[in-house]
Amino acid sequence: MPLSDITAQHSDVLGNDYYDPTGQTAYGMNGDKIGTIRGALAEPETGKIRYLIVDVGGWFSSKEVVVPVGMSQFQGDEVHFTNLTKEQVGDMREYRMGEEYGEEAQMSDERVLRAAHKDYQVDESQYAAKAGYRDDDAMYQTPEKLRLLEERLMVNKDRFVAGSVEVGKRVESHQENVNVDLKREEVVIERHAVTDGQPVEGAVLGADSQTMRVDLEAERANVSKQAFVTEEVTVGKREVTDSQTVTDTVSREVLEVNKTGDVRLDADGKPMMDDTNRKL
């Protein structure tokens, strides 16, 4: 049944520990891009994938086929069917999402796929209703994957009090000089000589002493102090962003291939094949 149905209806059996290739790009023989993986058919009891549903729009418009999982190789987000040809796909049954993929359809597609590759060929007289589910059948064996892991830095942020600022006021005193113009009165004495003096009857010198008094006024500075508003201060805060570089050591796993005997490997560490797909 579709893997999506199993994960939706039987999550108590599978939990979250299952592999779903839906959406991955599919490639056929010679690296031809043929389409996209639309889903998978799996065993209801275990969730083990047995078939991949492949949209082969790169080869045929609006056609989906069901390919046994044993014919696939998973590389990252790509699925490669190195033994699948356009001619085979043309002879396979068209599959529509949600329909039952019964025994008759399975046997029909198997004849097409097994006929072209000796590794998949079996005596058809040995077919049974669940022949395709045998663990020793290469066409249905789930491919093993070696996952290479790498560490990546994950940076999280938290807020803390980095400091505080107190704003208040204090009294600061200094000497200040102010120039003020002050007025004052001065006495002015004018003397005039008399040339035609007249006699004063009965006057006796020193007998009639007279004194003139003149009061002189002056301004003086009276100093007082008054407070004035010279500045208004408001206190708030704003958020600024600084760029900071964090450094740590990360590790990753790399592929290590050990060979025994006369085996030639390609750049990806896979055994090299001749034109008939035989290992060199």
Short mmCIF file of N, CA and C in Angstrom, two decimals, residues 178 180-182 218-224:
data_model
loop_
_atom_site.label_atom_id
_atom_site.label_comp_id
_atom_site.label_asym_id
_atom_site.label_seq_id
_atom_site.Cartn_x
_atom_site.Cartn_y
_atom_site.Cartn_z
N VAL A 178 30.87 89.55 36.86
CA VAL A 178 29.92 90.34 36.07
C VAL A 178 30.30 91.82 36.21
N VAL A 180 29.42 95.60 36.23
CA VAL A 180 28.22 96.42 36.43
C VAL A 180 28.65 97.90 36.47
N ASP A 181 27.97 98.76 35.76
CA ASP A 181 28.22 100.20 35.80
C ASP A 181 27.44 100.83 36.95
N LEU A 182 28.13 101.41 37.91
CA LEU A 182 27.50 102.05 39.06
C LEU A 182 27.75 103.56 39.00
N ALA A 218 25.38 107.56 45.73
CA ALA A 218 26.08 106.63 44.82
C ALA A 218 25.27 105.33 44.69
N GLU A 219 25.44 104.63 43.58
CA GLU A 219 24.80 103.32 43.38
C GLU A 219 25.74 102.22 43.87
N ARG A 220 25.12 101.17 44.39
CA ARG A 220 25.90 100.00 44.78
C ARG A 220 25.22 98.73 44.22
N ALA A 221 25.99 97.68 43.99
CA ALA A 221 25.48 96.44 43.38
C ALA A 221 24.91 95.54 44.47
N ASN A 222 23.65 95.13 44.26
CA ASN A 222 23.00 94.15 45.12
C ASN A 222 22.94 92.80 44.34
N VAL A 223 23.60 91.80 44.79
CA VAL A 223 23.70 90.53 44.07
C VAL A 223 22.69 89.52 44.64
N SER A 224 21.89 88.94 43.73
CA SER A 224 20.99 87.85 44.10
C SER A 224 21.09 86.76 43.01
#
